[in-house]
Coordinates of C-alpha atoms and ligand atoms in Angstrom, one line a residue:
M1101 CA 13.0 5.4 26.7
T1102 CA 12.6 8.8 25.9
E1103 CA 9.2 10.6 27.6
P1104 CA 6.2 10.4 25.2
Q1105 CA 5.1 13.6 23.5
D1106 CA 1.3 14.7 24.0
F1107 CA -1.1 15.5 21.1
D1108 CA -4.7 16.1 20.5
V1109 CA -4.5 14.1 17.2
I1110 CA -1.6 12.1 15.6
V1111 CA -1.9 11.6 12.0
I1112 CA -0.4 8.8 10.5
G1113 CA 0.9 9.4 7.0
A1114 CA 1.6 12.6 4.8
G1115 CA 0.1 11.6 1.5
I1116 CA -3.4 13.0 -0.1
S1117 CA -5.3 12.4 3.0
G1118 CA -2.7 13.1 5.6
L1119 CA -2.3 16.7 4.3
Y1120 CA -5.3 17.9 4.0
Q1121 CA -6.6 16.1 7.4
L1122 CA -3.4 18.2 8.9
Y1123 CA -4.9 21.5 7.1
R1124 CA -8.3 21.0 8.6
L1125 CA -7.7 20.2 11.8
R1126 CA -4.9 22.7 12.0
E1127 CA -8.2 25.1 11.4
L1128 CA -9.8 23.8 14.7
G1129 CA -6.9 24.9 16.8
L1130 CA -6.2 21.4 18.0
K1131 CA -2.3 19.8 18.3
V1132 CA -1.8 17.9 15.7
R1133 CA 1.1 15.7 13.9
V1134 CA 1.6 13.9 11.4
L1135 CA 4.3 10.5 11.3
E1136 CA 5.6 9.6 8.1
A1137 CA 7.5 7.0 6.7
G1138 CA 9.2 8.5 4.0
T1139 CA 11.6 11.0 4.0
G1140 CA 8.9 14.0 2.3
V1141 CA 5.9 14.4 1.2
G1142 CA 3.6 12.8 -0.8
G1143 CA 2.3 8.9 0.3
T1144 CA 1.9 6.8 -3.5
W1145 CA 3.5 9.8 -5.1
Y1146 CA 6.8 9.7 -3.2
W1147 CA 6.6 5.9 -3.1
N1148 CA 5.5 4.9 -7.0
R1149 CA 8.6 6.9 -8.5
Y1150 CA 9.0 3.7 -10.8
P1151 CA 9.1 5.3 -15.0
G1152 CA 6.0 6.0 -16.8
A1153 CA 3.9 6.1 -13.4
R1154 CA 1.1 8.8 -13.9
F1155 CA -2.4 9.1 -13.2
D1156 CA -5.1 7.5 -14.5
S1157 CA -7.8 9.9 -13.9
E1158 CA -8.0 13.7 -15.6
S1159 CA -5.4 16.4 -13.5
W1160 CA -7.7 18.9 -13.4
S1161 CA -10.5 16.4 -11.5
Y1162 CA -7.4 14.9 -9.1
G1163 CA -6.1 17.7 -7.6
Y1164 CA -7.8 19.0 -3.8
S1165 CA -10.7 21.1 -4.8
F1166 CA -10.2 23.1 -1.8
S1167 CA -8.6 26.4 -1.7
K1168 CA -9.8 28.7 -4.8
E1169 CA -6.1 29.9 -4.3
L1170 CA -4.6 27.0 -4.9
L1171 CA -6.9 26.1 -8.2
D1172 CA -5.4 29.4 -9.1
E1173 CA -1.8 29.3 -9.0
W1174 CA -0.8 25.5 -9.9
D1175 CA -0.7 24.6 -13.6
W1176 CA -1.1 21.2 -14.7
T1177 CA 1.1 20.0 -18.5
E1178 CA -1.1 16.9 -18.9
H1179 CA -4.2 15.7 -18.9
F1180 CA -2.8 12.7 -16.9
S1181 CA -0.2 14.0 -14.9
P1182 CA 3.4 12.2 -14.7
Q1183 CA 4.4 11.0 -10.7
P1184 CA 7.3 14.0 -11.0
E1185 CA 4.5 16.8 -11.3
T1186 CA 2.4 15.4 -9.1
L1187 CA 5.1 15.2 -6.5
R1188 CA 6.2 18.2 -6.9
Y1189 CA 2.2 19.8 -7.1
L1190 CA 1.8 18.1 -3.5
N1191 CA 5.3 19.5 -2.4
F1192 CA 3.6 23.1 -3.5
V1193 CA 0.7 21.9 -1.4
A1194 CA 2.6 21.2 2.0
D1195 CA 4.7 24.7 1.1
K1196 CA 2.0 26.7 0.3
F1197 CA -0.4 26.1 3.7
D1198 CA 2.7 25.6 5.8
L1199 CA 2.4 22.1 6.4
R1200 CA 5.7 20.9 7.2
R1201 CA 6.0 22.2 10.4
D1202 CA 3.9 19.6 11.7
I1203 CA 5.2 16.5 9.8
Q1204 CA 7.8 14.2 11.3
F1205 CA 9.6 12.4 8.2
R1206 CA 11.3 8.8 8.5
S1207 CA 8.9 8.5 11.6
R1208 CA 7.5 4.8 10.7
V1209 CA 4.6 3.6 13.3
K1210 CA 5.7 0.5 14.6
A1211 CA 2.7 0.3 17.0
A1212 CA -1.1 2.1 18.2
H1213 CA -2.4 1.0 21.5
Y1214 CA -5.7 2.5 22.3
D1215 CA -5.3 3.1 26.4
E1216 CA -9.0 2.4 28.1
K1217 CA -8.2 4.9 31.3
R1218 CA -6.6 7.4 29.6
R1219 CA -8.7 7.6 26.7
G1220 CA -6.0 7.9 23.9
W1221 CA -3.7 6.5 21.6
D1222 CA 0.2 5.5 22.6
I1223 CA 1.8 5.5 19.1
A1224 CA 5.3 3.7 18.7
L1225 CA 7.9 4.4 16.0
E1226 CA 10.3 2.3 14.9
N1227 CA 12.8 4.0 16.5
G1228 CA 11.2 3.9 19.7
D1229 CA 10.1 7.4 20.3
R1230 CA 6.6 7.8 21.6
F1231 CA 3.3 9.4 21.2
H1232 CA 0.6 9.8 23.2
S1233 CA -2.9 11.3 21.5
R1234 CA -6.5 11.2 22.4
F1235 CA -7.6 10.9 18.5
M1236 CA -5.6 8.9 15.9
V1237 CA -6.3 9.2 12.0
T1238 CA -5.1 6.8 9.8
A1239 CA -4.2 8.3 6.2
I1240 CA -2.0 5.5 5.3
G1241 CA -3.3 4.4 2.0
P1242 CA -5.5 1.4 0.4
L1243 CA -2.4 0.5 -1.8
S1244 CA 0.6 1.4 0.2
A1245 CA 2.1 -1.9 1.8
P1246 CA 4.2 -3.7 -1.5
T1247 CA 4.1 -7.4 -2.1
M1248 CA 7.3 -9.4 -3.5
P1249 CA 6.4 -12.9 -5.1
R1250 CA 6.9 -15.4 -3.2
I1251 CA 9.7 -17.0 -5.4
E1252 CA 12.7 -18.8 -4.0
G1253 CA 15.9 -17.1 -4.4
I1254 CA 15.5 -13.2 -4.9
P1255 CA 18.0 -12.3 -2.7
S1256 CA 20.8 -14.3 -4.7
F1257 CA 20.3 -12.1 -7.8
K1258 CA 23.8 -10.2 -8.8
G1259 CA 21.9 -7.4 -10.9
R1260 CA 19.8 -4.7 -9.7
S1261 CA 16.2 -5.5 -8.6
F1262 CA 13.4 -3.1 -7.4
H1263 CA 9.8 -3.3 -6.6
T1264 CA 8.0 -0.4 -8.5
G1265 CA 6.4 0.5 -4.9
T1266 CA 9.7 1.2 -3.3
W1267 CA 11.4 2.8 -6.3
P1268 CA 14.9 4.9 -5.7
H1269 CA 15.0 8.3 -5.5
E1270 CA 17.7 8.3 -8.0
E1271 CA 16.9 7.8 -11.9
V1272 CA 17.4 4.3 -13.7
K1273 CA 18.8 3.9 -17.0
F1274 CA 18.0 1.0 -19.1
E1275 CA 19.7 1.7 -22.2
G1276 CA 21.1 -1.8 -23.5
K1277 CA 20.0 -3.4 -20.5
R1278 CA 19.0 -6.5 -20.5
V1279 CA 15.3 -5.7 -17.8
A1280 CA 12.7 -8.2 -16.8
V1281 CA 9.2 -7.3 -15.6
I1282 CA 7.1 -9.7 -13.5
G1283 CA 3.9 -8.2 -13.2
T1284 CA 1.3 -6.5 -15.5
G1285 CA -1.4 -4.9 -13.5
A1286 CA -2.0 -0.9 -13.7
T1287 CA 1.7 -0.8 -12.8
G1288 CA 3.4 -3.1 -14.8
V1289 CA 1.7 -1.7 -18.0
Q1290 CA 2.7 1.6 -17.6
T1291 CA 6.4 0.5 -16.3
I1292 CA 6.4 -2.0 -19.9
Q1293 CA 5.6 0.3 -21.8
E1294 CA 7.9 3.2 -20.9
V1295 CA 10.9 1.2 -20.2
A1296 CA 10.4 -1.1 -23.3
K1297 CA 11.5 2.5 -25.2
T1298 CA 15.1 2.0 -24.2
A1299 CA 16.0 -1.3 -23.2
G1300 CA 18.3 -3.1 -24.7
T1301 CA 15.7 -6.6 -24.4
L1302 CA 12.4 -6.8 -22.0
T1303 CA 10.9 -9.8 -21.0
I1304 CA 7.9 -9.5 -19.2
F1305 CA 6.3 -12.5 -16.9
Q1306 CA 3.4 -12.6 -17.1
R1307 CA 0.7 -14.7 -15.1
T1308 CA -2.7 -12.8 -15.5
P1309 CA -2.9 -10.6 -18.4
N1310 CA -5.5 -7.6 -17.9
W1311 CA -8.1 -5.6 -19.8
C1312 CA -6.1 -2.8 -21.1
A1313 CA -7.9 0.4 -22.5
P1314 CA -6.1 3.5 -24.3
L1315 CA -5.4 6.5 -22.0
H1316 CA -4.8 9.0 -24.9
N1317 CA -3.1 11.4 -23.1
A1318 CA -2.2 14.8 -24.0
K1319 CA -0.5 18.3 -23.0
I1320 CA -2.3 21.2 -21.7
G1321 CA -1.3 24.1 -22.7
K1322 CA -1.6 27.6 -21.2
E1323 CA -5.0 28.6 -23.0
E1324 CA -6.7 25.3 -22.4
M1325 CA -5.3 25.5 -18.8
A1326 CA -7.2 28.5 -18.6
K1327 CA -10.8 26.9 -19.4
I1328 CA -10.0 24.5 -17.3
R1329 CA -9.9 27.1 -14.1
A1330 CA -12.7 28.7 -15.2
D1331 CA -14.6 25.3 -15.5
Y1332 CA -13.2 23.7 -12.3
P1333 CA -16.9 25.1 -10.5
A1334 CA -18.6 22.5 -13.2
I1335 CA -16.1 20.0 -12.7
F1336 CA -15.8 19.8 -9.5
K1337 CA -19.8 19.4 -9.5
R1338 CA -19.7 16.9 -12.0
C1339 CA -17.2 14.8 -9.4
Q1340 CA -19.9 15.2 -6.8
E1341 CA -23.0 14.1 -8.8
T1342 CA -21.1 11.1 -10.1
F1343 CA -21.3 7.6 -9.0
S1344 CA -17.6 7.2 -8.7
C1345 CA -16.1 11.2 -8.9
F1346 CA -15.1 10.0 -12.1
V1347 CA -16.1 13.1 -14.6
H1348 CA -17.9 9.7 -16.4
T1349 CA -20.8 8.1 -15.0
P1350 CA -22.4 5.1 -16.7
D1351 CA -24.5 6.0 -19.5
P1352 CA -28.5 4.9 -18.4
R1353 CA -28.8 3.0 -21.4
G1354 CA -28.2 -0.9 -21.4
V1355 CA -26.1 -2.7 -23.9
F1356 CA -29.1 -4.8 -25.4
E1357 CA -31.4 -1.5 -25.4
V1358 CA -29.3 -0.1 -28.5
S1359 CA -28.8 -1.9 -31.6
D1360 CA -25.7 -3.8 -33.1
V1361 CA -24.6 -1.4 -35.1
E1362 CA -25.4 2.0 -32.2
R1363 CA -23.4 -0.3 -29.9
E1364 CA -20.3 -0.6 -31.9
A1365 CA -20.4 3.0 -32.4
F1366 CA -20.0 3.7 -28.5
F1367 CA -17.4 1.1 -27.6
E1368 CA -15.8 2.6 -30.4
K1369 CA -16.0 6.4 -29.1
L1370 CA -15.2 5.4 -25.6
Y1371 CA -12.2 3.6 -27.0
A1372 CA -10.9 6.8 -29.2
E1373 CA -11.5 8.9 -26.0
P1374 CA -9.3 9.6 -22.7
G1375 CA -9.2 8.4 -19.1
F1376 CA -11.2 5.6 -18.0
G1377 CA -14.7 6.5 -19.7
I1378 CA -14.8 2.5 -21.2
W1379 CA -15.1 1.3 -17.9
Q1380 CA -16.8 4.0 -16.0
G1381 CA -18.9 5.6 -18.6
N1382 CA -20.2 2.7 -20.5
F1383 CA -23.6 1.0 -20.1
K1384 CA -24.9 0.5 -17.3
D1385 CA -25.0 -3.1 -17.2
I1386 CA -21.0 -4.0 -18.4
L1387 CA -20.4 -4.7 -15.0
T1388 CA -23.2 -6.7 -13.8
D1389 CA -24.2 -8.8 -16.8
R1390 CA -22.3 -11.3 -17.8
K1391 CA -23.7 -10.9 -21.5
A1392 CA -23.3 -7.6 -21.3
N1393 CA -19.7 -7.8 -20.1
A1394 CA -18.9 -10.5 -23.0
L1395 CA -19.9 -7.8 -25.7
I1396 CA -17.4 -5.1 -24.2
S1397 CA -15.0 -8.0 -23.8
D1398 CA -15.1 -9.3 -27.4
F1399 CA -15.0 -5.7 -28.9
V1400 CA -11.6 -5.1 -26.5
A1401 CA -10.6 -8.3 -27.2
R1402 CA -10.6 -8.0 -31.4
K1403 CA -8.6 -4.3 -30.5
I1404 CA -6.3 -6.6 -29.0
R1405 CA -5.6 -8.7 -31.6
Q1406 CA -5.7 -5.7 -34.6
R1407 CA -2.5 -4.2 -32.4
V1408 CA -0.5 -7.3 -32.0
K1409 CA 1.1 -8.1 -35.1
D1410 CA 1.7 -11.6 -33.5
Q1411 CA -1.9 -13.5 -33.3
A1412 CA -0.2 -16.4 -30.8
V1413 CA 1.1 -13.3 -28.4
A1414 CA -1.9 -11.8 -29.2
E1415 CA -4.1 -14.4 -27.7
K1416 CA -2.0 -14.8 -24.6
L1417 CA -2.4 -11.1 -23.7
I1418 CA -6.6 -11.4 -23.9
P1419 CA -7.5 -12.3 -20.5
K1420 CA -9.8 -15.5 -20.4
N1421 CA -10.7 -15.8 -16.7
H1422 CA -12.4 -12.6 -16.4
G1423 CA -14.7 -9.9 -18.1
F1424 CA -13.2 -6.4 -19.3
G1425 CA -13.5 -3.8 -16.1
T1426 CA -13.7 -6.9 -13.2
R1427 CA -10.5 -6.0 -12.3
R1428 CA -8.7 -2.3 -12.5
V1429 CA -8.8 -1.7 -16.2
P1430 CA -5.2 -0.3 -16.7
L1431 CA -4.9 2.4 -18.9
E1432 CA -2.1 2.4 -22.0
T1433 CA -0.3 4.0 -24.4
K1434 CA 1.0 2.0 -27.5
Y1435 CA 1.7 -1.4 -24.6
Y1436 CA 0.0 -3.5 -26.9
E1437 CA 2.8 -2.5 -29.6
V1438 CA 5.2 -2.7 -26.8
Y1439 CA 4.8 -6.6 -28.4
N1440 CA 5.6 -5.9 -32.0
Q1441 CA 9.1 -4.9 -31.0
P1442 CA 12.1 -7.2 -32.0
N1443 CA 13.5 -6.6 -28.5
V1444 CA 10.3 -7.7 -26.5
K1445 CA 9.2 -11.0 -25.3
L1446 CA 6.2 -12.2 -23.5
V1447 CA 6.8 -15.1 -21.1
D1448 CA 3.3 -16.8 -20.1
I1449 CA 4.4 -18.4 -16.9
N1450 CA 1.3 -20.3 -16.9
E1451 CA 3.0 -22.2 -19.6
T1452 CA 6.2 -22.1 -18.2
P1453 CA 6.5 -21.2 -14.2
I1454 CA 9.2 -19.5 -12.7
E1455 CA 11.0 -22.1 -10.4
R1456 CA 13.6 -19.4 -9.3
I1457 CA 15.5 -16.1 -8.8
T1458 CA 19.1 -16.9 -9.6
E1459 CA 22.3 -15.1 -9.4
K1460 CA 22.4 -14.6 -13.2
G1461 CA 18.2 -13.7 -13.9
I1462 CA 15.2 -16.0 -14.1
K1463 CA 14.4 -19.6 -14.3
T1464 CA 11.8 -21.0 -15.4
S1465 CA 10.5 -24.6 -16.4
D1466 CA 12.3 -24.6 -19.7
R1467 CA 15.1 -22.5 -19.4
E1468 CA 17.2 -19.6 -17.7
Y1469 CA 17.2 -16.2 -18.7
E1470 CA 19.8 -13.8 -17.9
F1471 CA 19.5 -10.1 -16.5
D1472 CA 20.7 -6.7 -15.8
I1473 CA 17.6 -5.7 -14.0
I1474 CA 14.3 -6.9 -12.5
I1475 CA 11.3 -4.9 -12.2
Y1476 CA 8.9 -6.4 -9.7
A1477 CA 5.4 -5.1 -10.8
T1478 CA 3.5 -7.2 -8.3
G1479 CA 1.7 -5.2 -6.6
F1480 CA 0.4 -4.4 -2.9
D1481 CA -1.5 -5.9 0.1
A1482 CA -4.3 -3.8 -0.7
I1483 CA -6.8 -2.6 1.5
T1484 CA -6.4 -4.1 4.8
G1485 CA -2.3 -4.7 4.3
S1486 CA -1.1 -0.9 5.5
F1487 CA -3.4 -1.5 8.8
D1488 CA -1.7 -5.3 9.0
R1489 CA 2.1 -4.0 9.3
I1490 CA 1.0 -2.0 12.1
D1491 CA 0.5 -3.3 15.6
I1492 CA -3.1 -1.9 16.3
Q1493 CA -4.3 -2.5 19.1
G1494 CA -7.9 -1.5 20.7
E1495 CA -9.9 -2.0 24.1
G1496 CA -8.9 -5.3 26.0
G1497 CA -5.5 -5.4 23.7
L1498 CA -8.0 -6.6 20.9
K1499 CA -5.6 -7.0 17.7
L1500 CA -7.0 -4.9 14.9
K1501 CA -6.6 -8.3 12.5
T1502 CA -8.2 -10.4 14.5
R1503 CA -11.1 -8.0 14.5
W1504 CA -10.9 -8.0 11.0
K1505 CA -10.0 -11.9 10.3
E1506 CA -13.0 -12.6 8.4
G1507 CA -12.9 -9.5 6.2
P1508 CA -13.2 -6.0 7.4
Q1509 CA -16.0 -4.6 9.5
T1510 CA -16.5 -1.0 10.2
Y1511 CA -18.7 2.0 10.3
L1512 CA -19.0 3.9 7.4
G1513 CA -15.0 3.1 6.7
V1514 CA -14.4 5.5 9.2
M1515 CA -14.7 3.4 12.6
V1516 CA -14.1 0.1 14.0
E1517 CA -15.9 -1.7 17.1
S1518 CA -13.4 -1.6 20.4
F1519 CA -11.3 0.7 18.5
P1520 CA -12.2 4.3 20.2
N1521 CA -11.1 7.6 18.9
M1522 CA -9.4 5.8 15.7
M1523 CA -10.5 7.3 12.7
M1524 CA -9.9 6.0 9.0
L1525 CA -9.2 7.7 6.1
M1526 CA -9.7 5.9 2.5
G1527 CA -9.6 2.8 4.9
P1528 CA -12.0 -0.4 4.0
H1529 CA -15.4 -0.5 3.2
T1530 CA -15.3 3.9 2.0
A1531 CA -16.3 5.1 -1.4
L1532 CA -13.0 5.0 -3.3
G1533 CA -13.4 6.1 -6.9
N1534 CA -11.3 8.7 -8.0
I1535 CA -9.7 9.0 -4.6
P1536 CA -9.0 13.0 -4.4
R1537 CA -12.5 13.8 -4.6
S1538 CA -13.4 10.8 -1.7
I1539 CA -10.5 12.1 0.4
E1540 CA -12.1 15.7 0.7
Y1541 CA -15.4 14.4 1.5
N1542 CA -13.8 11.5 4.3
V1543 CA -11.6 14.4 6.0
E1544 CA -14.1 17.0 6.1
W1545 CA -16.8 14.3 8.1
V1546 CA -13.5 13.1 10.2
T1547 CA -13.0 17.1 11.1
G1548 CA -16.7 17.2 11.8
L1549 CA -16.5 15.0 13.9
I1550 CA -13.8 16.0 16.1
R1551 CA -15.1 19.3 16.4
H1552 CA -18.1 17.7 17.7
A1553 CA -16.0 16.5 20.5
R1554 CA -14.1 19.2 21.0
D1555 CA -17.1 21.1 21.5
H1556 CA -19.2 19.2 23.6
Q1557 CA -15.8 17.8 26.0
V1558 CA -16.3 14.2 23.9
S1559 CA -13.0 12.2 25.2
R1560 CA -14.4 9.0 24.0
I1561 CA -15.9 8.1 20.5
A1562 CA -17.0 4.6 19.2
P1563 CA -19.2 3.0 16.8
T1564 CA -21.9 1.1 18.2
P1565 CA -21.9 -2.6 17.6
D1566 CA -25.7 -2.7 15.7
G1567 CA -23.6 0.4 13.8
V1568 CA -20.9 -1.6 12.7
K1569 CA -23.3 -4.4 11.8
S1570 CA -25.6 -2.9 9.7
W1571 CA -22.8 -0.8 7.9
T1572 CA -21.0 -3.6 7.1
D1573 CA -24.2 -5.5 5.9
H1574 CA -25.2 -2.7 3.7
V1575 CA -21.5 -2.9 2.2
K1576 CA -22.1 -6.7 1.8
A1577 CA -25.4 -5.9 0.3
L1578 CA -24.0 -3.6 -2.3
G1579 CA -21.2 -5.7 -3.8
V1580 CA -24.0 -8.8 -4.5
G1581 CA -23.9 -9.3 -8.6
L1582 CA -21.0 -7.1 -9.0
L1583 CA -19.0 -9.5 -11.5
S1584 CA -15.8 -7.8 -9.7
N1585 CA -16.8 -9.5 -6.8
E1586 CA -16.9 -12.9 -8.4
I1587 CA -13.0 -12.4 -9.7
D1588 CA -10.0 -12.4 -7.4
S1589 CA -8.2 -9.2 -7.7
W1590 CA -6.4 -6.7 -5.4
M1591 CA -10.0 -5.2 -5.1
T1592 CA -11.6 -8.4 -3.4
G1593 CA -8.7 -8.9 -1.3
I1594 CA -6.8 -11.6 -2.8
N1595 CA -2.7 -11.3 -3.0
R1596 CA -1.3 -14.5 -3.0
N1597 CA 2.0 -13.5 -1.8
V1598 CA 0.9 -12.7 1.8
E1599 CA -0.3 -15.1 4.4
G1600 CA -4.4 -15.9 4.8
K1601 CA -5.3 -13.4 1.7
T1602 CA -6.1 -16.5 -0.5
T1603 CA -10.3 -15.6 0.4
R1604 CA -12.3 -13.2 -1.3
I1605 CA -13.8 -10.5 1.1
I1606 CA -15.9 -7.5 0.6
A1607 CA -13.3 -4.8 1.0
R1608 CA -14.8 -1.9 -0.8
Y1609 CA -17.8 0.1 -0.5
S1610 CA -19.7 -0.4 -4.0
G1611 CA -22.5 2.2 -4.1
S1612 CA -22.6 5.7 -5.5
A1613 CA -20.5 8.4 -3.6
P1614 CA -23.3 10.7 -3.3
A1615 CA -25.3 7.5 -1.8
Y1616 CA -22.6 7.6 0.8
R1617 CA -22.0 11.2 1.0
E1618 CA -26.0 11.3 1.9
R1619 CA -25.7 8.7 4.9
C1620 CA -22.8 10.3 6.5
D1621 CA -23.8 13.8 6.7
A1622 CA -27.2 12.2 8.1
V1623 CA -25.3 11.1 11.0
A1624 CA -23.3 14.1 11.3
A1625 CA -26.7 16.8 10.6
D1626 CA -28.0 14.0 13.6
G1627 CA -25.6 15.4 16.0
Y1628 CA -23.8 11.8 15.5
K1629 CA -26.3 9.9 17.7
E1630 CA -25.9 6.8 16.5
L1631 CA -22.1 6.6 18.0
A1632 CA -21.2 6.2 21.8
L1633 CA -19.8 9.3 22.4
A1634 CA -18.8 10.1 26.1
Ligands
LIG3151 P1 -2.0 -5.1 -8.7 O1 -2.7 -5.0 -9.9 O2 -2.2 -6.5 -8.2 O3 -0.8 -6.2 -10.2 C1 -0.1 -6.7 -10.0 C2 0.3 -7.7 -11.0 O4 1.7 -9.0 -10.7 C3 -0.2 -8.8 -10.7 O5 -0.3 -8.8 -12.8 C4 -0.1 -10.2 -10.5 O6 -0.1 -11.2 -11.4 C5 1.9 -10.0 -10.7 N1 2.4 -11.1 -9.5 C6 2.0 -11.1 -8.5 N2 2.7 -12.1 -7.5 C7 3.3 -12.7 -8.4 C8 3.7 -13.9 -8.8 N3 4.5 -14.7 -7.5 N4 4.6 -14.2 -10.0 C9 3.9 -13.5 -11.0 N5 3.3 -12.4 -11.2 C10 3.4 -11.9 -9.9 O7 -1.3 -4.3 -8.6 P2 -0.6 -3.3 -9.7 O8 0.9 -2.4 -8.5 O9 -0.4 -3.4 -10.7 O10 -1.9 -2.1 -9.0 C11 -2.6 -1.9 -8.0 C12 -3.3 -0.7 -8.0 O11 -2.6 0.8 -8.0 C13 -3.4 -0.1 -9.3 O12 -4.4 -1.5 -9.7 C14 -4.3 1.2 -9.1 O13 -5.4 1.5 -8.7 C15 -3.4 1.5 -8.3 P3 -1.8 -11.8 -10.9 O14 -3.1 -11.1 -11.7 O15 -2.3 -11.9 -9.6 O16 -2.0 -13.6 -11.7

């Protein structure tokens, strides 16, 4: 057994959160180590190298905003940056701020136990290396624990197969290949529309169709980039003011406050515009009022029927068990037109369920399909899954998994009762939205708290039971009336490929980002009196 190494703070994960947290903690003069499972920085953008992976948020609203120099030096080349460019960006950030020297790669954390006597965390890697730290910051991402379907025979397949979230680093070629994709979430949609460009044949196994809307991506030239750069202060100010930190925010009008003609024209306008506007910038009641939601769902269904030639296929692509926007809206580029290609086939596995994966391909209830490549776009054990994969134990050996058995309970989405000195970035019950904007705030708040501990010789920070109850109740209350909370999806904690993830939970904060920040700012301004500091 090697001796544990000592740090003031251990940060788990070198994605967008972990990198920025390291930058801020270093400014406090603390001894920090970032432990990262991958061989490089980037988190989500390091792992998700699948064909077609890209932002659905505008690139210029997604990058870090904290450094003017960084904003001056980095040019985005597309409105919705493709994964390779985003990964280059995050590497550029790591180099620019010399972050790598405090990041240990190939270091997957296996266990983290709180030591009451020492008031700190004992952290162990899978390879046996050990660390002690006063504070532990989890920067492990809400969508970073990939899940494979529970289908028999997966290892028996003799061709190549990949999960989108652990895509290989070398290029995978599809020319002339018989390719299968299982899964039609945001990832599946991006993959399908890209692979369809070159695959010999492409067969899509769909369980639930999602409501997709056009991305309308475009290149950014030098002149436009200069204009964006000049606009950065206004762009980031807007992101601070909107509900979910996107450049889009709900229209103040209700669906029924306008005439049919006006409504249709507004839907058309949103459908023709780039990004999440049709989801995040639509009438204020489409995500809460069933009748309002039915109107936008009907509009998008008509679009699908217009775009897909075979009406039987179009019907299969139109969701029937949930309304538009009640699950994460995949943004697409000619996705529906893929189904007009002669080499593409849609298999509705509700009609002909997958029975098993075979040596040659996929066996459904009516036939066996042969493939060279199977792509699993089957998603993640979201929000709590990345926590569940680490043996995290708090006071008295209490497991985090046990604490959260009935769903997460948190204080401001940052701390957990009985888990002192552990701070979560993008944990359950925080405002997600346009994630980097939320990350920057989360990191700054956590940094403020750790600075306070340093300045006041505080060695133990814990939320009070009342604090946790009141925040958890607040988050639950905010979720009442949201149509999305009545639907199975990763956003409600459902993943049938994971034991015990079949009951809906309130995992996300669904209030406005400004209200979240106001609440957290007030706690800081009051000297963190709501927390138990010792
Ligand atoms: P999602 O949105 O969770 O999608 C996973 C997809 O895989 C979805 O279509 C699932 O169907 C399908 N799936 C999962 N298990 C199976 C099995 N066993 N058989 C058939 N189909 C299955 O994950 P994504 O990676 O697309 O996106 C996650 C988020 O990452 C995304 O929203 C962005 O915010 C970034 P189901 O709907 O469960 O019937």
